Amino acid sequence: MTDIARFRDFVAATARLIAGTTDETTLLTALAPKLAELVGHDDWLPEAYAVAGGEKYRQYLLYADPLERFSIVSFVWGPGQGTPVHDHRVWGLVGVLRGEELSVSYERRPDGTLRAGQPERLRAGQTAAVSPQIGDIHAISNGLADRSSISIHVYGGNIGRIRRAVFDAETGAAKDFISGYSNDTVPNLWPDRNTA
Ligand SMILES: [Fe+2]
């Protein structure tokens, strides 16, 4: 049994914070500890949104704000799986729920090529931020070779519908992409018939 109430509370807290400020730094500073608390407990993610894909990582939409101010996605990385180098165009917060992940940030040089930073290892319960203001280009991969890892990402838009870019890590060449989502249904946040 999973307890979706923990996630529902996080959705409500995110909506409240977004309604309360338009300042990105203020928002991320307030939201990061709430995401850290959410991913500090691995007892709420329904199994259907924790299944790894055979060939490619999965990105399951867990919640999309009807006004597309934010979306929440579970990323499931099988062994050896990871993203290409990509950007977001909106702020994003990443929190590791299960396992570990490796994150490499990239800076764009004036000639358009990319400079990779040091790989950062994020462990369960830890969070990291991206945004056009603070650095928006990165690649993420499973930090464990022998099992799946899962991270929960919050974005300042409906990330699956945003036109953004993947980059060739060698040349820096950008290619448009829209990620979409791996699922057609989302978790029921209100499963208890007895909830008044
Ligand atoms: Fe990303």
Tab-separated table of N, CA, C and O and ligand atoms in Angstrom, residues 75 77 83-84 86-88 94 130 136-140 153 155 164, ligand 1:
chain	number	residue	atom	x	y	z
A	75	PHE	N	10.779	10.296	-12.852
A	75	PHE	CA	11.719	9.760	-13.836
A	75	PHE	C	12.244	8.445	-13.293
A	75	PHE	O	12.714	8.382	-12.156
A	77	TRP	N	14.944	5.513	-13.995
A	77	TRP	CA	16.157	5.178	-14.746
A	77	TRP	C	16.493	3.721	-14.498
A	77	TRP	O	16.777	3.340	-13.360
A	83	THR	N	19.596	10.623	-19.744
A	83	THR	CA	19.093	11.555	-20.760
A	83	THR	C	20.230	11.994	-21.674
A	83	THR	O	21.397	11.943	-21.279
A	84	PRO	N	19.888	12.489	-22.855
A	84	PRO	CA	20.888	13.266	-23.601
A	84	PRO	C	21.090	14.605	-22.894
A	84	PRO	O	20.351	14.940	-21.957
A	86	HIS	N	20.376	18.259	-22.354
A	86	HIS	CA	19.140	18.959	-22.710
A	86	HIS	C	18.951	20.204	-21.858
A	86	HIS	O	19.603	20.365	-20.826
A	87	ASP	N	18.015	21.055	-22.283
A	87	ASP	CA	17.634	22.203	-21.448
A	87	ASP	C	16.151	22.110	-21.087
A	87	ASP	O	15.488	21.108	-21.410
A	88	HIS	N	15.639	23.118	-20.372
A	88	HIS	CA	14.265	23.064	-19.842
A	88	HIS	C	13.414	24.279	-20.204
A	88	HIS	O	12.220	24.179	-20.338
A	94	VAL	N	14.821	18.875	-8.869
A	94	VAL	CA	15.004	17.434	-8.966
A	94	VAL	C	15.216	16.891	-7.553
A	94	VAL	O	16.021	17.439	-6.810
A	130	VAL	N	17.547	23.562	-11.512
A	130	VAL	CA	17.997	24.089	-12.804
A	130	VAL	C	17.052	25.225	-13.174
A	130	VAL	O	15.919	25.270	-12.701
A	136	ASP	N	20.796	25.958	-17.116
A	136	ASP	CA	19.620	25.209	-17.571
A	136	ASP	C	19.961	23.964	-18.373
A	136	ASP	O	19.076	23.235	-18.782
A	137	ILE	N	21.248	23.727	-18.617
A	137	ILE	CA	21.630	22.607	-19.491
A	137	ILE	C	22.294	21.529	-18.641
A	137	ILE	O	23.237	21.810	-17.892
A	138	HIS	N	21.767	20.322	-18.746
A	138	HIS	CA	22.393	19.226	-18.013
A	138	HIS	C	22.055	17.876	-18.656
A	138	HIS	O	21.262	17.800	-19.598
A	139	ALA	N	22.681	16.844	-18.120
A	139	ALA	CA	22.329	15.465	-18.478
A	139	ALA	C	22.268	14.689	-17.177
A	139	ALA	O	23.072	14.918	-16.262
A	140	ILE	N	21.292	13.801	-17.072
A	140	ILE	CA	21.102	13.021	-15.857
A	140	ILE	C	21.131	11.544	-16.220
A	140	ILE	O	20.613	11.140	-17.267
A	153	HIS	N	10.634	15.188	-10.260
A	153	HIS	CA	10.999	16.498	-10.782
A	153	HIS	C	9.777	17.421	-10.782
A	153	HIS	O	8.679	16.986	-11.140
A	155	TYR	N	8.560	21.197	-12.288
A	155	TYR	CA	8.946	22.199	-13.284
A	155	TYR	C	7.977	23.375	-13.264
A	155	TYR	O	6.789	23.192	-12.974
A	164	ARG	N	11.813	22.543	-26.400
A	164	ARG	CA	13.133	22.872	-25.849
A	164	ARG	C	14.187	22.168	-26.671
A	164	ARG	O	13.918	21.865	-27.836
B	1	FE	FE	16.536	17.878	-17.007
